[in-house]
């Protein structure tokens, strides 16, 4: 059956945040169904934090903007955050997510819960069928663990292992700017059938780690940045939701 959806003229929108942070959005998909991802500009290399769905590969655009080596980090293994991860030469994740990223069959089977004809507003090209979506498998080129440091030359980020929503869930903390990148672990919007989280005790511990940080701003995986005040309110509310206050 032919789709009556238009073919998109552009797939990604970009927003700049100072200092040196770019937000990428797949603006033809509902933000409920696909994640934001972030390019952090460094002196020696850039860091891509998550990679979107991969329906359209972000790699050529990221490479053109960066103009230097790019490391792609998957903060979890879900299709809306790691779908474009395979296209990058240097790919990092937590060891617990590596098997799912190397074999994405299970993730493909669940993607339709979020990615469907109601959440896809335009097509990447004529004839595209969202039902045919498949996430490309890829093994990591390196693994990250809690306490590791990613050194970009002019900025440093600490790796936090924050399970609760996914076993290998990661967040990245830049102490110098008070910036926290949280992917699915903290965002302000509809969580769908994944709420409450599958591991509430682990999730509560991860949220308490976030709350102990001197936050200035939070860059989540959905719905845009958060102020420190808003992040604190969300942490309080979510701890209440899972009975962990």
Short mmCIF file of N, CA, C and O in Angstrom, two decimals, residues 91-206:
data_model
loop_
_atom_site.label_atom_id
_atom_site.label_comp_id
_atom_site.label_asym_id
_atom_site.label_seq_id
_atom_site.Cartn_x
_atom_site.Cartn_y
_atom_site.Cartn_z
N UNK A 91 33.35 3.13 18.23
CA UNK A 91 32.06 2.91 18.88
C UNK A 91 32.27 2.38 20.29
O UNK A 91 32.88 1.33 20.49
N UNK A 92 31.75 3.10 21.26
CA UNK A 92 31.93 2.73 22.66
C UNK A 92 30.57 2.49 23.32
O UNK A 92 29.59 3.17 23.02
N UNK A 93 30.54 1.53 24.26
CA UNK A 93 29.34 1.26 25.04
C UNK A 93 29.76 0.53 26.31
O UNK A 93 30.93 0.21 26.51
N UNK A 94 28.81 0.25 27.18
CA UNK A 94 29.06 -0.56 28.36
C UNK A 94 29.06 -2.04 27.95
O UNK A 94 28.36 -2.45 27.03
N UNK A 95 29.83 -2.85 28.67
CA UNK A 95 29.94 -4.28 28.34
C UNK A 95 28.59 -4.99 28.37
O UNK A 95 28.35 -5.91 27.58
N UNK A 96 27.67 -4.56 29.25
CA UNK A 96 26.38 -5.22 29.35
C UNK A 96 25.48 -4.93 28.15
O UNK A 96 24.51 -5.68 27.91
N UNK A 97 25.77 -3.87 27.41
CA UNK A 97 24.98 -3.55 26.21
C UNK A 97 25.62 -4.10 24.94
O UNK A 97 24.97 -4.14 23.89
N UNK A 98 26.87 -4.51 25.01
CA UNK A 98 27.59 -4.95 23.82
C UNK A 98 26.90 -6.11 23.10
O UNK A 98 26.77 -6.10 21.87
N UNK A 99 26.41 -7.15 23.81
CA UNK A 99 25.76 -8.25 23.09
C UNK A 99 24.51 -7.81 22.32
O UNK A 99 24.28 -8.28 21.20
N UNK A 100 23.71 -6.91 22.90
CA UNK A 100 22.50 -6.45 22.21
C UNK A 100 22.83 -5.60 20.99
O UNK A 100 22.12 -5.64 19.98
N UNK A 101 23.91 -4.82 21.07
CA UNK A 101 24.31 -3.99 19.93
C UNK A 101 24.93 -4.83 18.83
O UNK A 101 24.83 -4.49 17.65
N UNK A 102 25.56 -5.93 19.21
CA UNK A 102 26.17 -6.82 18.22
C UNK A 102 25.15 -7.73 17.56
O UNK A 102 25.41 -8.30 16.49
N UNK A 103 23.97 -7.87 18.19
CA UNK A 103 22.89 -8.67 17.62
C UNK A 103 21.57 -7.99 17.98
O UNK A 103 21.04 -8.18 19.07
N UNK A 104 21.05 -7.19 17.05
CA UNK A 104 19.93 -6.30 17.35
C UNK A 104 18.56 -6.92 17.06
O UNK A 104 17.56 -6.21 17.05
N UNK A 105 18.49 -8.21 16.87
CA UNK A 105 17.22 -8.84 16.49
C UNK A 105 16.12 -8.57 17.51
O UNK A 105 14.98 -8.25 17.16
N UNK A 106 16.44 -8.67 18.80
CA UNK A 106 15.42 -8.44 19.83
C UNK A 106 14.95 -6.99 19.82
O UNK A 106 13.77 -6.70 19.99
N UNK A 107 15.88 -6.07 19.61
CA UNK A 107 15.51 -4.66 19.56
C UNK A 107 14.63 -4.36 18.36
O UNK A 107 13.67 -3.59 18.44
N UNK A 108 14.91 -4.98 17.23
CA UNK A 108 14.06 -4.81 16.04
C UNK A 108 12.62 -5.21 16.33
O UNK A 108 11.68 -4.54 15.91
N UNK A 109 12.44 -6.30 17.06
CA UNK A 109 11.10 -6.81 17.30
C UNK A 109 10.28 -5.89 18.18
O UNK A 109 9.05 -5.90 18.13
N UNK A 110 10.94 -5.08 19.00
CA UNK A 110 10.22 -4.17 19.89
C UNK A 110 10.10 -2.75 19.38
O UNK A 110 9.35 -1.95 19.96
N UNK A 111 10.79 -2.43 18.30
CA UNK A 111 10.80 -1.04 17.83
C UNK A 111 9.42 -0.55 17.42
O UNK A 111 9.08 0.62 17.59
N UNK A 112 8.59 -1.45 16.89
CA UNK A 112 7.27 -1.05 16.41
C UNK A 112 6.35 -0.53 17.49
O UNK A 112 5.35 0.13 17.20
N UNK A 113 6.65 -0.83 18.76
CA UNK A 113 5.86 -0.27 19.85
C UNK A 113 5.91 1.25 19.83
O UNK A 113 4.95 1.93 20.20
N UNK A 114 7.02 1.80 19.38
CA UNK A 114 7.21 3.25 19.35
C UNK A 114 7.25 3.81 17.93
O UNK A 114 6.72 4.89 17.66
N UNK A 115 7.93 3.10 17.04
CA UNK A 115 8.14 3.59 15.68
C UNK A 115 7.10 2.95 14.77
O UNK A 115 7.18 1.75 14.47
N UNK A 116 6.11 3.74 14.35
CA UNK A 116 5.01 3.22 13.54
C UNK A 116 4.43 4.34 12.69
O UNK A 116 4.95 5.48 12.70
N UNK A 117 3.37 4.06 11.99
CA UNK A 117 2.82 5.05 11.06
C UNK A 117 2.26 6.28 11.75
O UNK A 117 2.12 7.34 11.13
N UNK A 118 1.95 6.20 13.04
CA UNK A 118 1.44 7.37 13.74
C UNK A 118 2.56 8.25 14.28
O UNK A 118 2.35 9.45 14.50
N UNK A 119 3.74 7.69 14.51
CA UNK A 119 4.84 8.49 15.05
C UNK A 119 5.83 8.92 13.97
O UNK A 119 6.66 9.81 14.21
N UNK A 120 5.77 8.30 12.79
CA UNK A 120 6.60 8.73 11.66
C UNK A 120 5.78 9.68 10.81
O UNK A 120 4.76 9.31 10.24
N UNK A 121 6.19 10.94 10.72
CA UNK A 121 5.39 11.97 10.07
C UNK A 121 5.75 12.19 8.60
O UNK A 121 4.97 12.75 7.84
N UNK A 122 6.94 11.79 8.20
CA UNK A 122 7.38 11.92 6.81
C UNK A 122 8.33 10.78 6.50
O UNK A 122 8.87 10.14 7.41
N UNK A 123 8.53 10.54 5.21
CA UNK A 123 9.37 9.42 4.78
C UNK A 123 10.78 9.90 4.45
O UNK A 123 10.96 11.01 3.94
N UNK A 124 11.79 9.07 4.70
CA UNK A 124 13.15 9.46 4.31
C UNK A 124 13.33 9.41 2.79
O UNK A 124 14.19 10.12 2.25
N UNK A 125 12.57 8.58 2.12
CA UNK A 125 12.61 8.48 0.65
C UNK A 125 11.31 7.81 0.20
O UNK A 125 10.61 7.13 0.98
N UNK A 126 10.97 7.99 -1.05
CA UNK A 126 9.74 7.43 -1.60
C UNK A 126 9.76 5.91 -1.49
O UNK A 126 10.77 5.26 -1.79
N UNK A 127 8.66 5.34 -1.02
CA UNK A 127 8.54 3.90 -0.91
C UNK A 127 8.99 3.33 0.42
O UNK A 127 8.84 2.12 0.64
N UNK A 128 9.53 4.17 1.30
CA UNK A 128 9.98 3.65 2.60
C UNK A 128 8.78 3.14 3.39
O UNK A 128 7.71 3.76 3.42
N UNK A 129 8.95 2.00 4.06
CA UNK A 129 7.92 1.42 4.92
C UNK A 129 8.47 1.26 6.33
O UNK A 129 9.48 0.56 6.52
N UNK A 130 7.85 1.91 7.28
CA UNK A 130 8.34 1.87 8.64
C UNK A 130 8.31 0.44 9.19
O UNK A 130 9.13 0.07 10.04
N UNK A 131 7.42 -0.40 8.67
CA UNK A 131 7.35 -1.79 9.12
C UNK A 131 8.60 -2.57 8.76
O UNK A 131 8.87 -3.62 9.34
N UNK A 132 9.39 -2.05 7.81
CA UNK A 132 10.61 -2.73 7.39
C UNK A 132 11.84 -2.29 8.18
O UNK A 132 12.96 -2.71 7.88
N UNK A 133 11.63 -1.43 9.18
CA UNK A 133 12.78 -0.92 9.94
C UNK A 133 13.60 -2.07 10.53
O UNK A 133 13.06 -3.00 11.13
N UNK A 134 14.89 -1.98 10.33
CA UNK A 134 15.82 -2.91 10.96
C UNK A 134 17.03 -2.12 11.47
O UNK A 134 17.57 -1.27 10.77
N UNK A 135 17.45 -2.44 12.65
CA UNK A 135 18.63 -1.81 13.25
C UNK A 135 19.85 -2.63 12.86
O UNK A 135 19.84 -3.86 12.97
N UNK A 136 20.89 -1.97 12.39
CA UNK A 136 22.10 -2.66 11.95
C UNK A 136 22.97 -3.04 13.14
O UNK A 136 23.32 -2.20 13.97
N UNK A 137 23.31 -4.31 13.22
CA UNK A 137 24.15 -4.79 14.32
C UNK A 137 25.60 -4.35 14.13
O UNK A 137 26.09 -4.24 13.01
N UNK A 138 26.28 -4.10 15.25
CA UNK A 138 27.71 -3.77 15.20
C UNK A 138 28.32 -4.00 16.57
O UNK A 138 27.73 -3.62 17.59
N UNK A 139 29.46 -4.61 16.59
CA UNK A 139 30.19 -4.80 17.84
C UNK A 139 30.90 -3.50 18.22
O UNK A 139 31.31 -2.73 17.36
N UNK A 140 31.07 -3.24 19.51
CA UNK A 140 31.82 -2.06 19.92
C UNK A 140 33.30 -2.19 19.58
O UNK A 140 33.83 -3.31 19.50
N UNK A 141 33.95 -1.06 19.39
CA UNK A 141 35.41 -1.07 19.25
C UNK A 141 36.10 -0.84 20.59
O UNK A 141 37.31 -0.99 20.69
N UNK A 142 35.32 -0.50 21.59
CA UNK A 142 35.85 -0.33 22.94
C UNK A 142 34.72 -0.34 23.94
O UNK A 142 33.56 -0.11 23.59
N UNK A 143 35.04 -0.62 25.20
CA UNK A 143 34.04 -0.72 26.26
C UNK A 143 34.31 0.34 27.33
O UNK A 143 35.46 0.72 27.58
N UNK A 144 33.23 0.81 27.93
CA UNK A 144 33.31 1.81 28.98
C UNK A 144 32.81 1.23 30.30
O UNK A 144 31.90 0.41 30.32
N UNK A 145 33.40 1.70 31.38
CA UNK A 145 33.00 1.28 32.72
C UNK A 145 32.88 2.50 33.62
O UNK A 145 33.42 3.58 33.31
N UNK A 146 32.17 2.34 34.73
CA UNK A 146 31.97 3.43 35.67
C UNK A 146 33.31 4.00 36.11
O UNK A 146 34.23 3.26 36.48
N UNK A 147 33.44 5.32 36.04
CA UNK A 147 34.66 5.99 36.46
C UNK A 147 35.65 6.25 35.34
O UNK A 147 36.63 6.99 35.55
N UNK A 148 35.45 5.67 34.18
CA UNK A 148 36.32 5.97 33.03
C UNK A 148 36.20 7.45 32.67
O UNK A 148 35.18 8.10 32.94
N UNK A 149 37.23 7.98 32.05
CA UNK A 149 37.23 9.38 31.61
C UNK A 149 37.44 9.43 30.10
O UNK A 149 38.33 8.78 29.56
N UNK A 150 36.60 10.19 29.42
CA UNK A 150 36.74 10.45 28.00
C UNK A 150 37.40 11.82 27.84
O UNK A 150 36.83 12.84 28.22
N UNK A 151 38.60 11.82 27.31
CA UNK A 151 39.39 13.04 27.16
C UNK A 151 39.33 13.47 25.69
O UNK A 151 39.85 12.78 24.82
N UNK A 152 38.71 14.63 25.43
CA UNK A 152 38.56 15.14 24.07
C UNK A 152 39.63 16.15 23.71
O UNK A 152 39.59 16.75 22.64
N UNK A 153 40.58 16.34 24.59
CA UNK A 153 41.64 17.30 24.32
C UNK A 153 41.45 18.60 25.06
O UNK A 153 42.35 19.08 25.74
N UNK A 154 40.24 19.18 24.97
CA UNK A 154 39.96 20.44 25.67
C UNK A 154 38.86 20.27 26.71
O UNK A 154 38.50 21.23 27.40
N UNK A 155 38.33 19.05 26.82
CA UNK A 155 37.29 18.81 27.82
C UNK A 155 37.31 17.32 28.18
O UNK A 155 37.74 16.48 27.40
N UNK A 156 36.83 17.05 29.40
CA UNK A 156 36.87 15.69 29.93
C UNK A 156 35.50 15.34 30.49
O UNK A 156 34.85 16.17 31.15
N UNK A 157 35.08 14.11 30.22
CA UNK A 157 33.79 13.64 30.72
C UNK A 157 33.99 12.34 31.49
O UNK A 157 34.72 11.45 31.04
N UNK A 158 33.33 12.24 32.64
CA UNK A 158 33.38 11.03 33.44
C UNK A 158 32.22 10.12 33.07
O UNK A 158 31.07 10.57 32.92
N UNK A 159 32.52 8.84 32.92
CA UNK A 159 31.51 7.84 32.61
C UNK A 159 30.84 7.38 33.90
O UNK A 159 31.51 7.03 34.87
N UNK A 160 29.51 7.37 33.89
CA UNK A 160 28.73 6.87 35.02
C UNK A 160 27.91 5.67 34.54
O UNK A 160 27.15 5.80 33.57
N UNK A 161 28.08 4.53 35.17
CA UNK A 161 27.21 3.39 34.88
C UNK A 161 25.96 3.56 35.73
O UNK A 161 26.02 3.53 36.97
N UNK A 162 24.82 3.75 35.07
CA UNK A 162 23.57 4.08 35.76
C UNK A 162 22.47 3.11 35.31
O UNK A 162 21.62 3.46 34.49
N UNK A 163 22.47 1.89 35.82
CA UNK A 163 21.44 0.93 35.45
C UNK A 163 20.08 1.30 36.04
O UNK A 163 19.98 2.22 36.86
N UNK A 164 19.08 0.58 35.61
CA UNK A 164 17.73 0.81 36.12
C UNK A 164 16.71 0.79 35.00
O UNK A 164 15.62 0.27 35.15
N UNK A 165 17.08 1.38 33.87
CA UNK A 165 16.22 1.31 32.69
C UNK A 165 16.81 0.36 31.66
O UNK A 165 16.08 -0.22 30.86
N UNK A 166 18.12 0.23 31.65
CA UNK A 166 18.78 -0.79 30.85
C UNK A 166 20.02 -1.24 31.63
O UNK A 166 20.64 -0.42 32.33
N UNK A 167 20.39 -2.51 31.54
CA UNK A 167 21.50 -3.01 32.37
C UNK A 167 22.80 -2.26 32.15
O UNK A 167 23.55 -2.01 33.10
N UNK A 168 23.09 -1.89 30.91
CA UNK A 168 24.33 -1.20 30.61
C UNK A 168 24.17 0.30 30.45
O UNK A 168 25.02 0.95 29.83
N UNK A 169 23.13 0.86 31.03
CA UNK A 169 22.87 2.29 30.87
C UNK A 169 24.02 3.15 31.36
O UNK A 169 24.61 2.89 32.41
N UNK A 170 24.34 4.16 30.57
CA UNK A 170 25.42 5.09 30.91
C UNK A 170 24.91 6.53 30.94
O UNK A 170 23.93 6.87 30.27
N UNK A 171 25.59 7.36 31.70
CA UNK A 171 25.46 8.81 31.64
C UNK A 171 26.87 9.38 31.58
O UNK A 171 27.83 8.71 31.98
N UNK A 172 27.00 10.59 31.08
CA UNK A 172 28.30 11.25 30.98
C UNK A 172 28.24 12.58 31.73
O UNK A 172 27.32 13.38 31.52
N UNK A 173 29.25 12.82 32.57
CA UNK A 173 29.28 13.99 33.44
C UNK A 173 30.50 14.84 33.12
O UNK A 173 31.63 14.34 33.17
N UNK A 174 30.26 16.10 32.78
CA UNK A 174 31.35 17.05 32.56
C UNK A 174 31.38 18.02 33.74
O UNK A 174 30.60 18.96 33.82
N UNK A 175 32.30 17.76 34.65
CA UNK A 175 32.35 18.53 35.89
C UNK A 175 32.64 20.00 35.63
O UNK A 175 32.07 20.89 36.29
N UNK A 176 33.49 20.30 34.66
CA UNK A 176 33.91 21.68 34.42
C UNK A 176 32.74 22.59 34.07
O UNK A 176 32.75 23.78 34.41
N UNK A 177 31.74 22.07 33.38
CA UNK A 177 30.59 22.88 32.99
C UNK A 177 29.32 22.52 33.75
O UNK A 177 28.28 23.16 33.56
N UNK A 178 29.40 21.49 34.59
CA UNK A 178 28.19 21.06 35.30
C UNK A 178 27.16 20.43 34.39
O UNK A 178 25.95 20.47 34.68
N UNK A 179 27.61 19.81 33.29
CA UNK A 179 26.70 19.26 32.28
C UNK A 179 26.60 17.74 32.42
O UNK A 179 27.62 17.05 32.51
N UNK A 180 25.37 17.25 32.41
CA UNK A 180 25.11 15.82 32.53
C UNK A 180 24.30 15.36 31.31
O UNK A 180 23.26 15.94 30.99
N UNK A 181 24.79 14.30 30.65
CA UNK A 181 24.11 13.72 29.49
C UNK A 181 23.47 12.40 29.95
O UNK A 181 24.18 11.48 30.37
N UNK A 182 22.13 12.31 29.86
CA UNK A 182 21.42 11.24 30.55
C UNK A 182 20.69 10.26 29.64
O UNK A 182 20.18 9.25 30.14
N UNK A 183 20.59 10.52 28.35
CA UNK A 183 19.85 9.64 27.43
C UNK A 183 18.49 9.30 28.02
O UNK A 183 17.71 10.19 28.36
N UNK A 184 18.18 8.00 28.20
CA UNK A 184 16.86 7.59 28.69
C UNK A 184 16.72 7.67 30.21
O UNK A 184 15.62 7.48 30.74
N UNK A 185 17.81 7.94 30.92
CA UNK A 185 17.77 7.85 32.37
C UNK A 185 17.04 9.00 33.03
O UNK A 185 16.53 8.87 34.15
N UNK A 186 16.97 10.15 32.37
CA UNK A 186 16.25 11.29 32.93
C UNK A 186 15.83 12.21 31.80
O UNK A 186 16.68 12.75 31.10
N UNK A 187 14.54 12.33 31.60
CA UNK A 187 14.01 13.31 30.63
C UNK A 187 12.61 13.71 31.04
O UNK A 187 11.97 13.05 31.86
N UNK A 188 12.13 14.79 30.46
CA UNK A 188 10.86 15.40 30.86
C UNK A 188 9.82 15.16 29.77
O UNK A 188 9.71 15.93 28.82
N UNK A 189 9.06 14.07 29.89
CA UNK A 189 8.06 13.78 28.88
C UNK A 189 7.53 12.37 29.03
O UNK A 189 7.83 11.66 30.01
N UNK A 190 6.75 11.94 28.04
CA UNK A 190 6.07 10.65 28.07
C UNK A 190 7.07 9.50 28.04
O UNK A 190 7.91 9.42 27.13
N UNK A 191 6.99 8.61 29.01
CA UNK A 191 7.86 7.44 29.07
C UNK A 191 7.20 6.19 28.49
O UNK A 191 7.86 5.16 28.34
N UNK A 192 5.92 6.26 28.17
CA UNK A 192 5.24 5.15 27.54
C UNK A 192 5.25 3.89 28.39
O UNK A 192 5.32 3.93 29.62
N UNK A 193 5.19 2.71 27.73
CA UNK A 193 5.10 1.45 28.47
C UNK A 193 6.37 1.07 29.22
O UNK A 193 6.37 0.08 29.95
N UNK A 194 7.45 1.84 29.04
CA UNK A 194 8.69 1.53 29.77
C UNK A 194 8.70 2.13 31.17
O UNK A 194 9.73 2.10 31.85
N UNK A 195 7.57 2.69 31.60
CA UNK A 195 7.49 3.28 32.94
C UNK A 195 6.40 2.57 33.74
O UNK A 195 5.34 2.32 33.21
N UNK A 196 6.64 2.23 35.00
CA UNK A 196 7.87 2.43 35.75
C UNK A 196 9.00 1.54 35.24
O UNK A 196 8.74 0.55 34.56
N UNK A 197 10.24 1.89 35.56
CA UNK A 197 11.39 1.16 35.01
C UNK A 197 11.45 -0.28 35.50
O UNK A 197 10.93 -0.60 36.57
N UNK A 198 12.10 -1.14 34.74
CA UNK A 198 12.13 -2.57 35.08
C UNK A 198 12.94 -2.90 36.33
O UNK A 198 12.71 -3.94 36.94
N UNK A 199 13.88 -2.04 36.69
CA UNK A 199 14.72 -2.29 37.87
C UNK A 199 14.64 -1.07 38.80
O UNK A 199 15.55 -0.24 38.84
N UNK A 200 13.55 -0.94 39.56
CA UNK A 200 13.34 0.29 40.33
C UNK A 200 14.42 0.57 41.37
O UNK A 200 14.79 1.73 41.58
N UNK A 201 14.96 -0.46 42.01
CA UNK A 201 15.99 -0.22 43.02
C UNK A 201 17.27 0.32 42.39
O UNK A 201 17.88 1.28 42.89
N UNK A 202 17.67 -0.28 41.27
CA UNK A 202 18.85 0.22 40.56
C UNK A 202 18.61 1.61 40.02
O UNK A 202 19.50 2.48 40.06
N UNK A 203 17.40 1.85 39.53
CA UNK A 203 17.07 3.17 38.99
C UNK A 203 17.13 4.24 40.08
O UNK A 203 17.66 5.34 39.87
N UNK A 204 16.62 3.91 41.26
CA UNK A 204 16.66 4.86 42.37
C UNK A 204 18.10 5.21 42.73
O UNK A 204 18.43 6.39 42.96
N UNK A 205 18.97 4.22 42.79
CA UNK A 205 20.38 4.48 43.11
C UNK A 205 21.01 5.40 42.06
O UNK A 205 21.79 6.30 42.39
N UNK A 206 20.66 5.18 40.79
CA UNK A 206 21.21 6.02 39.73
C UNK A 206 20.70 7.45 39.86
O UNK A 206 21.47 8.41 39.69
#
